[in-house]
GROMACS .gro file of C-alpha atoms in nm:
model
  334
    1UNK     CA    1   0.331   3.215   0.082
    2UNK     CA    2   0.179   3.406   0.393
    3UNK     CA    3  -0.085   3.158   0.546
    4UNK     CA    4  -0.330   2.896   0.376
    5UNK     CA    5  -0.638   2.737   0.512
    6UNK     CA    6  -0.737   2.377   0.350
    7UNK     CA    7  -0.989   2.147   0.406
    8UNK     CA    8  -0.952   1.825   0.538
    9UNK     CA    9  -1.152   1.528   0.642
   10UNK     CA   10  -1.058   1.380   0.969
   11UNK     CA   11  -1.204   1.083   1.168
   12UNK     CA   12  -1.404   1.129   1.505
   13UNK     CA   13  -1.516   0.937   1.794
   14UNK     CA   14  -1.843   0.780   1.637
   15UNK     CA   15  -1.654   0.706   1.336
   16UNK     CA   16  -1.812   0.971   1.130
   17UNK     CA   17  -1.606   1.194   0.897
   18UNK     CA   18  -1.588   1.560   0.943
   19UNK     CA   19  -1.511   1.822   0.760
   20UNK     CA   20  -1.231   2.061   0.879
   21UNK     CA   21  -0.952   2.308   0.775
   22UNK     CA   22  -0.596   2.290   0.867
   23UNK     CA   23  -0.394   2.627   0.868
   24UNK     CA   24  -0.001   2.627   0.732
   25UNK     CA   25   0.135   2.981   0.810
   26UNK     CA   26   0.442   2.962   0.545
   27UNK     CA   27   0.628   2.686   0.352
   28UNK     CA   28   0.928   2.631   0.476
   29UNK     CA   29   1.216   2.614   0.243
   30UNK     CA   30   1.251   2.217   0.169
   31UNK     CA   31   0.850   2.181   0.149
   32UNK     CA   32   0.647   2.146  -0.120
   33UNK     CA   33   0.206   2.308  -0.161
   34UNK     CA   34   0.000   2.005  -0.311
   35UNK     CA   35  -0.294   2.038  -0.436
   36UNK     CA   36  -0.443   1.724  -0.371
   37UNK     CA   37  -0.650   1.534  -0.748
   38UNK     CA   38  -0.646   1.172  -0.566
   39UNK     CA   39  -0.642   0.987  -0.270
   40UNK     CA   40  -0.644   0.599  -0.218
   41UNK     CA   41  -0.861   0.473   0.040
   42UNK     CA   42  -0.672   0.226   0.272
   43UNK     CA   43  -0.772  -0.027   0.487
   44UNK     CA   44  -0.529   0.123   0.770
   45UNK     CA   45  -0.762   0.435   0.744
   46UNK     CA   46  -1.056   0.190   0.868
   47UNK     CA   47  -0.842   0.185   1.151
   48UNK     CA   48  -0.839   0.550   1.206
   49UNK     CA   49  -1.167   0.710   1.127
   50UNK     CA   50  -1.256   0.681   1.501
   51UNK     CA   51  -0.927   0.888   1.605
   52UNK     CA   52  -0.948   1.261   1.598
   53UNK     CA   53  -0.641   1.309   1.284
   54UNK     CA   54  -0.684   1.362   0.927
   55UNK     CA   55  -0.702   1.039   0.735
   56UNK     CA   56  -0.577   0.969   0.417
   57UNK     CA   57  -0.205   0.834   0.322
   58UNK     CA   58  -0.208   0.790  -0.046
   59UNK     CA   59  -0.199   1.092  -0.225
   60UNK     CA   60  -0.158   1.238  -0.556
   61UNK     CA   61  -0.173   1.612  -0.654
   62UNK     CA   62  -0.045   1.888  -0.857
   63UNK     CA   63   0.239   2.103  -0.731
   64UNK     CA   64   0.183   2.441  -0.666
   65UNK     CA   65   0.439   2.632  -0.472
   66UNK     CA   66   0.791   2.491  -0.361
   67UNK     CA   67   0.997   2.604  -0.092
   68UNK     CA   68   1.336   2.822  -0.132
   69UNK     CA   69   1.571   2.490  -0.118
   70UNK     CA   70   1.375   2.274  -0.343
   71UNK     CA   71   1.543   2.153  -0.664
   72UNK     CA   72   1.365   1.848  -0.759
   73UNK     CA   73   1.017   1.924  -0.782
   74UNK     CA   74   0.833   2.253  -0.995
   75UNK     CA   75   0.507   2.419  -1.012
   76UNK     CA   76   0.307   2.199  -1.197
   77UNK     CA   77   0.474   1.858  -1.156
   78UNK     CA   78   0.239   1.571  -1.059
   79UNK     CA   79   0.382   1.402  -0.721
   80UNK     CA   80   0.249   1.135  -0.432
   81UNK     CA   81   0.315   1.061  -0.123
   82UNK     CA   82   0.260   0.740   0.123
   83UNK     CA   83   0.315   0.638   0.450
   84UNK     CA   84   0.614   0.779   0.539
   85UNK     CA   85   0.664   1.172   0.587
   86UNK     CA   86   0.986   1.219   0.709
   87UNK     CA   87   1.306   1.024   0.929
   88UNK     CA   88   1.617   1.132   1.113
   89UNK     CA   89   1.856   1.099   0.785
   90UNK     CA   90   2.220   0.951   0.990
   91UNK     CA   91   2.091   0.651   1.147
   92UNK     CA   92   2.207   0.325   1.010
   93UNK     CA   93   1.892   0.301   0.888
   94UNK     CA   94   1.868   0.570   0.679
   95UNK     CA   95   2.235   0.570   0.591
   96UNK     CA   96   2.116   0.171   0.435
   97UNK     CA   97   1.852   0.317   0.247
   98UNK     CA   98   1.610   0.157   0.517
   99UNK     CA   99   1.431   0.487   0.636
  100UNK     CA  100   1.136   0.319   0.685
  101UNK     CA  101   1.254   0.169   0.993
  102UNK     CA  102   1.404   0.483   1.151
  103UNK     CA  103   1.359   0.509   1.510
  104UNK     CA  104   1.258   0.875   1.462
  105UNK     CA  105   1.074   0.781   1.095
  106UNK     CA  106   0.746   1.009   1.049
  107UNK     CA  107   0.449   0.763   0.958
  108UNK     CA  108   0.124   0.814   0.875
  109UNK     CA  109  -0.129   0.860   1.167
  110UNK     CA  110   0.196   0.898   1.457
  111UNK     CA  111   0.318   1.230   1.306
  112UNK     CA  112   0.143   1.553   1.106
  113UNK     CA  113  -0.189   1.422   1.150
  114UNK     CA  114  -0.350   1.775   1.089
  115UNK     CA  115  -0.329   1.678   0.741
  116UNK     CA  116  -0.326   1.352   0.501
  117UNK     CA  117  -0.467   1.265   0.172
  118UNK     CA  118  -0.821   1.323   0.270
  119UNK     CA  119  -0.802   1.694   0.187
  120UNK     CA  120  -0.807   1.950  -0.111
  121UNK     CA  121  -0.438   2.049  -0.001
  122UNK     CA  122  -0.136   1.923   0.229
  123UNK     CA  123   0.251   2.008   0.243
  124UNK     CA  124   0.500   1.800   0.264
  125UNK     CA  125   0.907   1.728   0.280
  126UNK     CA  126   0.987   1.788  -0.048
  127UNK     CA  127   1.204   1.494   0.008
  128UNK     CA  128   0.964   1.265   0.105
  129UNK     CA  129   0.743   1.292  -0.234
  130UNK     CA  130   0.747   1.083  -0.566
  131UNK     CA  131   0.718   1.214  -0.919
  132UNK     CA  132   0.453   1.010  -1.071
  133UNK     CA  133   0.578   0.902  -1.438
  134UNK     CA  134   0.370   0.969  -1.725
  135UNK     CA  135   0.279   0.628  -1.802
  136UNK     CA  136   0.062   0.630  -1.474
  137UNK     CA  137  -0.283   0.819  -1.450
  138UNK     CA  138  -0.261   1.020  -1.094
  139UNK     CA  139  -0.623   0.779  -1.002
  140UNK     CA  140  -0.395   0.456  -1.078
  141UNK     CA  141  -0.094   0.598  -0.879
  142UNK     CA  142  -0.287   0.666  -0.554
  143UNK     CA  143  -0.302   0.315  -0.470
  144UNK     CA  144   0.071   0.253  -0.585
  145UNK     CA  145   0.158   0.494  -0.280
  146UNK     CA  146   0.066   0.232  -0.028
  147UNK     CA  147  -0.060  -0.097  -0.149
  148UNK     CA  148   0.154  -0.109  -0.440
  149UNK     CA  149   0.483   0.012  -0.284
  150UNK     CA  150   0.382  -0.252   0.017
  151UNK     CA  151   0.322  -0.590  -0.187
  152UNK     CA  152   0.658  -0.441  -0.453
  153UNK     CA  153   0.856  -0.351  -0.131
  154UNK     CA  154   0.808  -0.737  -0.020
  155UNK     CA  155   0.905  -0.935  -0.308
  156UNK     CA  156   1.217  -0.648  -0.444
  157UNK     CA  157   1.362  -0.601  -0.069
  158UNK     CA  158   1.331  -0.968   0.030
  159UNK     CA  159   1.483  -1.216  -0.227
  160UNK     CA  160   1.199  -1.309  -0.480
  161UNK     CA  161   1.361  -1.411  -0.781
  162UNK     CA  162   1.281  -1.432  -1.164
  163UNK     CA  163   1.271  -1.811  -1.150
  164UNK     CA  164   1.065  -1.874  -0.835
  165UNK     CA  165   0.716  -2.002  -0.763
  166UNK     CA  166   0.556  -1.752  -0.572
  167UNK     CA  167   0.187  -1.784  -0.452
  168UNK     CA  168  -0.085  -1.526  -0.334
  169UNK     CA  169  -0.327  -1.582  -0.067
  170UNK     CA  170  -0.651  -1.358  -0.182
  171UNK     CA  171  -0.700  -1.144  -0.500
  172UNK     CA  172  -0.830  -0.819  -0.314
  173UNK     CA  173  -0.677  -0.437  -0.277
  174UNK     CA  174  -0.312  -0.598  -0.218
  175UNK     CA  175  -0.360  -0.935  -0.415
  176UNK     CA  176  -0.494  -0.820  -0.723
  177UNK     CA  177  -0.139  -0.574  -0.755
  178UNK     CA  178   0.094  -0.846  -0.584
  179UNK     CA  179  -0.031  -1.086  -0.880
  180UNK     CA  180   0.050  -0.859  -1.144
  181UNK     CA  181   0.380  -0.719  -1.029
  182UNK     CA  182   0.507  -1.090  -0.966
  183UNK     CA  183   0.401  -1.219  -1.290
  184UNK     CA  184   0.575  -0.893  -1.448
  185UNK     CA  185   0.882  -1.023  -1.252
  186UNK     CA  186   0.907  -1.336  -1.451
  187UNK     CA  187   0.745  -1.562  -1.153
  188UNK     CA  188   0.556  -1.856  -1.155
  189UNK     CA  189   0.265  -1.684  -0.944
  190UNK     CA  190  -0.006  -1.931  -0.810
  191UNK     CA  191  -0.318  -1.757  -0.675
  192UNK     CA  192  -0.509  -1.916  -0.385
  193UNK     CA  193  -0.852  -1.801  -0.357
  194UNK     CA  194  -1.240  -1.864  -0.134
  195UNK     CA  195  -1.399  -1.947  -0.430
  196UNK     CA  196  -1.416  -1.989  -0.786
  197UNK     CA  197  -1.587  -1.662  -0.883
  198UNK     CA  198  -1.214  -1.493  -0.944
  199UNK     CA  199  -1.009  -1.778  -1.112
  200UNK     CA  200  -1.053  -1.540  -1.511
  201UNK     CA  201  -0.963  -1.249  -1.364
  202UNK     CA  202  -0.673  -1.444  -1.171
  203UNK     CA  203  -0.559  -1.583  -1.424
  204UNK     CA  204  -0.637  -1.236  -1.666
  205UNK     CA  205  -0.369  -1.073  -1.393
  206UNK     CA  206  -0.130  -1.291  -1.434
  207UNK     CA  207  -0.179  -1.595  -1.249
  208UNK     CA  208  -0.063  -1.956  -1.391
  209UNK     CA  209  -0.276  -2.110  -1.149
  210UNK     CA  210  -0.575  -2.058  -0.943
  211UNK     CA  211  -0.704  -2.259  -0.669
  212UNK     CA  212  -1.022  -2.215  -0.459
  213UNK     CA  213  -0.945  -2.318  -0.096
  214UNK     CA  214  -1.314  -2.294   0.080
  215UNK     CA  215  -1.385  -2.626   0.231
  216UNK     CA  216  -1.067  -2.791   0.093
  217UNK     CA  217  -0.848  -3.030   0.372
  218UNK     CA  218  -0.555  -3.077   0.151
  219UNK     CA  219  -0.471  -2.862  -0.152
  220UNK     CA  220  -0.322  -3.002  -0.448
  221UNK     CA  221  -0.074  -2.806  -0.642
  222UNK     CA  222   0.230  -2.968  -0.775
  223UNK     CA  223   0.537  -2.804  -0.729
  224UNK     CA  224   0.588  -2.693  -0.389
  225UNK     CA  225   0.599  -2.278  -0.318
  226UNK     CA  226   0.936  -2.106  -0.248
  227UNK     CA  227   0.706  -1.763  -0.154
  228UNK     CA  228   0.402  -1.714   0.024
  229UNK     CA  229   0.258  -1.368   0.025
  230UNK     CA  230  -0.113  -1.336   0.272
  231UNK     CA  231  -0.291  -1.028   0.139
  232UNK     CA  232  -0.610  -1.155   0.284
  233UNK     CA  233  -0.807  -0.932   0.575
  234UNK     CA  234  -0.759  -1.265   0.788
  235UNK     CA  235  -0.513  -1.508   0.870
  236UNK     CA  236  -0.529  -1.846   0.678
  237UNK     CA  237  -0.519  -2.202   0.762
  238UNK     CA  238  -0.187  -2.256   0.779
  239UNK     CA  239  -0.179  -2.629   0.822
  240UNK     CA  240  -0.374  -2.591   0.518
  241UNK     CA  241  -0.057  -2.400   0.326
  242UNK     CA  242   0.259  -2.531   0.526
  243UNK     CA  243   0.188  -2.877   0.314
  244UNK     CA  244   0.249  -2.660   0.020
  245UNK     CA  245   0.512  -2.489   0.090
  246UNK     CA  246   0.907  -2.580  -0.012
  247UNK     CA  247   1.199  -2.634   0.236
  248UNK     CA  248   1.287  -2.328   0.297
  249UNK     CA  249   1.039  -2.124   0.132
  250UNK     CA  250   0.926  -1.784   0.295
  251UNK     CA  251   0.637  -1.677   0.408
  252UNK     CA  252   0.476  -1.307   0.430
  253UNK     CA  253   0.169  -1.215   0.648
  254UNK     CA  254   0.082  -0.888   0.490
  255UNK     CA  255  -0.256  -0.839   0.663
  256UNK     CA  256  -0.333  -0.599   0.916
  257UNK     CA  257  -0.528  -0.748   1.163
  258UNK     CA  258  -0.565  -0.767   1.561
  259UNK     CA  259  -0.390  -1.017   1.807
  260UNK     CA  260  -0.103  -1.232   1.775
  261UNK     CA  261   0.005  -1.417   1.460
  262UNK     CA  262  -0.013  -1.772   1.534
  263UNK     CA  263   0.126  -2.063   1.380
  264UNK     CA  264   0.206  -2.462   1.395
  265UNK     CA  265   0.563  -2.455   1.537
  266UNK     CA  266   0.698  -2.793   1.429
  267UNK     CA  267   0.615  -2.735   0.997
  268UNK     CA  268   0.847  -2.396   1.077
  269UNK     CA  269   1.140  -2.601   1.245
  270UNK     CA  270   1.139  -2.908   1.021
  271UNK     CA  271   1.084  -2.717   0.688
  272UNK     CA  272   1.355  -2.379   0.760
  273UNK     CA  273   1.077  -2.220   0.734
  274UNK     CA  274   1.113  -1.836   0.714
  275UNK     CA  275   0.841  -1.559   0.820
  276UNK     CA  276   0.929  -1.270   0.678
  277UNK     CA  277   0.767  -0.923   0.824
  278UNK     CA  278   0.721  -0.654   0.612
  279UNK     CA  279   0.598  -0.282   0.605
  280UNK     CA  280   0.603  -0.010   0.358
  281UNK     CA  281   0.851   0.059   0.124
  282UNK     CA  282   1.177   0.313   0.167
  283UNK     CA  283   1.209   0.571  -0.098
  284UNK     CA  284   1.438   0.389  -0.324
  285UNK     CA  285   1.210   0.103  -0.369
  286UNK     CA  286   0.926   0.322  -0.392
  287UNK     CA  287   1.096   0.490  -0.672
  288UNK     CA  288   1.146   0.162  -0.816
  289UNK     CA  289   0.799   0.047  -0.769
  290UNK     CA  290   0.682   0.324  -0.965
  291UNK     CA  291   0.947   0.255  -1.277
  292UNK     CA  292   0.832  -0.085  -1.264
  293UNK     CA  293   0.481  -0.026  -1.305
  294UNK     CA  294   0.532   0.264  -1.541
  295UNK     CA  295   0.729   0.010  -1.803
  296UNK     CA  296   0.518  -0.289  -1.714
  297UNK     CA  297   0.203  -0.124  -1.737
  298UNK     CA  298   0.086  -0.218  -1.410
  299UNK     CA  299  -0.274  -0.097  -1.307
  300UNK     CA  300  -0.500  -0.126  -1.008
  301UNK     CA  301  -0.836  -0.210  -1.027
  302UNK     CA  302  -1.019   0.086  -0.894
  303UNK     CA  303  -1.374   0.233  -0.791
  304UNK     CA  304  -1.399   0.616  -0.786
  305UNK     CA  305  -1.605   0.814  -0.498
  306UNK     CA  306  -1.601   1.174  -0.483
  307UNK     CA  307  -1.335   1.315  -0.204
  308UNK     CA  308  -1.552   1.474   0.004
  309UNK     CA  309  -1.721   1.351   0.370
  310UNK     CA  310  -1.986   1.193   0.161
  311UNK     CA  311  -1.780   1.007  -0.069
  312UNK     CA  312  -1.539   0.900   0.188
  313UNK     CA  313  -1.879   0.769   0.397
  314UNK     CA  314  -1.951   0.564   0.083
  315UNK     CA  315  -1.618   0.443  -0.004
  316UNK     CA  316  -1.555   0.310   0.362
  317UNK     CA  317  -1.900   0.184   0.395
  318UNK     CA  318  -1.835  -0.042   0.072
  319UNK     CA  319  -1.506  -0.171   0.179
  320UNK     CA  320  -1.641  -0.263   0.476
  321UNK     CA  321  -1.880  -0.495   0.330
  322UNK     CA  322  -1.598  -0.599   0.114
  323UNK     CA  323  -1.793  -0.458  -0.210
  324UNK     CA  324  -1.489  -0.233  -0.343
  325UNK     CA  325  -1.315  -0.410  -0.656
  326UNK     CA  326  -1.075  -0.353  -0.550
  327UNK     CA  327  -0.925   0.023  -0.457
  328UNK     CA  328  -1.145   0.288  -0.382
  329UNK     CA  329  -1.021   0.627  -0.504
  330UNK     CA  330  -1.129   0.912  -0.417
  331UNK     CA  331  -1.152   1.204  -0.625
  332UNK     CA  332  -1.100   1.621  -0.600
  333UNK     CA  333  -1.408   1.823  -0.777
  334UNK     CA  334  -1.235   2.002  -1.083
   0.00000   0.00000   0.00000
């Protein structure tokens, strides 16, 4: 390859999203030239659209060149990427299969952010893409690349077992995968939710039980949780859930939000409480994340929008009103 110009959507000061074009001159040998089908829309990319990058870190395309070293991926081959684009390779973290936390790791919207998801092209570290498995449509894998490799990474990485009683704050763009891929585990998965108005499609997920929380002072749930996973775009009451929790248990505050995480110090101290932070996954639970959801037949709920500034407009401008059931996916004209 001698040169290609691609189009790309970045963020800008007022928020509004521009069209662009990125140049690569060559590929260089351990790359791979996507051409991009899908792209999840994020709420991390919220975060962005003011910052003068291309958004976008859940893609899904069709390969169409690869460089001179590449071995594991061909012309043709569907593959996605996520939030992580590259890391040093001989740190103990990487040697431990933990490149995520690399001190030189290559994330999403800190590294390469002339091009992302948001675009009709992008190339990438050949080593540093997924083969999607046939079992998974490429608009059900976008959101696998982050939210599902997030909520899998938390409960594979950190001790969730087959016989536990694990419980999800919020049935939303995380929730609504966390319940299915713990119920697919073999858990006992209690949902908490605001309201009634989700308790069928709760329990349709996977859920055993379903709780609404809005108004309540004291929940009532029987057996006590060993896991609490937060995939709500707030922090809860958490006097509300340490009464529910088990000696012990662990808790995971997967949402994204502004200033610090604050909690009642004596429940943590008198119950062994755990809090358990968590990012994306590393590629060998990623991998694993997709196998899982390939044999379990693990979808996301998902709204399409076309993937162009329009769509993207649209798509953001419904998830901020919290109207997107419940991954927006954005999608390349043919």
């Amino acid at each position: 390859m001698t040169g290609i110009d691609f189009t790309v959507f970045k963020g800008s000061p007022n928020g509004k999203i521009i069209e662009s074009k990125t140049h690569k001159e060559t590929i260089k040998p351990d790359e791979v030239l996507l051409k991009i089908t899908h792209a999840g829309l994020c709420g991390t990319d919220q975060h962005h659209k003011t910052a003068d990058m291309v958004l976008g870190h859940e893609g899904v395309g069709i390969v169409q060149q690869v460089g001179s070293q590449v071995t594991a991926f061909k012309a043709g081959d569907r593959a996605g990427w996520g939030f992580l684009h590259d890391s040093c390779g001989h740190c103990d973290e990487c040697l431990n299969a933990n490149e995520m936390f690399c001190p030189e790791r290559a994330i999403y919207a800190n590294s390469n952010t002339d091009q992302g998801a948001f675009a009709s092209h992008a190339v990438w570290k050949a080593a540093f893409l997924f083969h999607i498995p046939d079992a998974i449509t490429s608009s059900d894998a976008a959101p696998l690349m982050c939210a599902g490799a997030t909520v899998f990474n938390a409960m594979y990485s950190y001790g969730v077992r087959p016989t536990d009683r694990v419980a999800i704050i919020g049935v939303g763009g995380l929730g609504h995968i966390a319940i299915q891929f713990a119920a697919k585990m073999g858990c006992e998965v209690v949902v908490f939710s605001g309201s009634e108005s989700k308790r069928s499609e709760a329990r349709s997920l996977g859920a055993s039980e379903f709780y609404a929380t809005r108004g309540a002072s004291t929940l009532e749930i029987g057996k006590p949780i060993k896991h609490l996973f937060v995939t709500t775009s707030h922090n809860p009451d958490w006097n509300l859930f340490f009464r529910v929790l088990a000696p012990n248990a662990t808790i995971y505050p997967m949402t994204v939000s502004e200033g610090d995480l604050a909690m009642p110090h004596i429940p943590i101290v008198s119950k062994g409480l755990t809090i358990q932070g968590s990012f994306c996954a590393s590629r060998g639970v990623h991998v694993k994340m997709l196998r899982f959801a390939a044999v379990n037949g693990i979808k996301p709920i998902t709204q399409e929008f076309p993937l162009t500034a329009e769509g993207i407009e649209e798509a953001m401008a419904k998830l901020s009103k919290g109207e997107v059931r419940y991954r927006a996916v954005l999608v390349a004209g043919r």
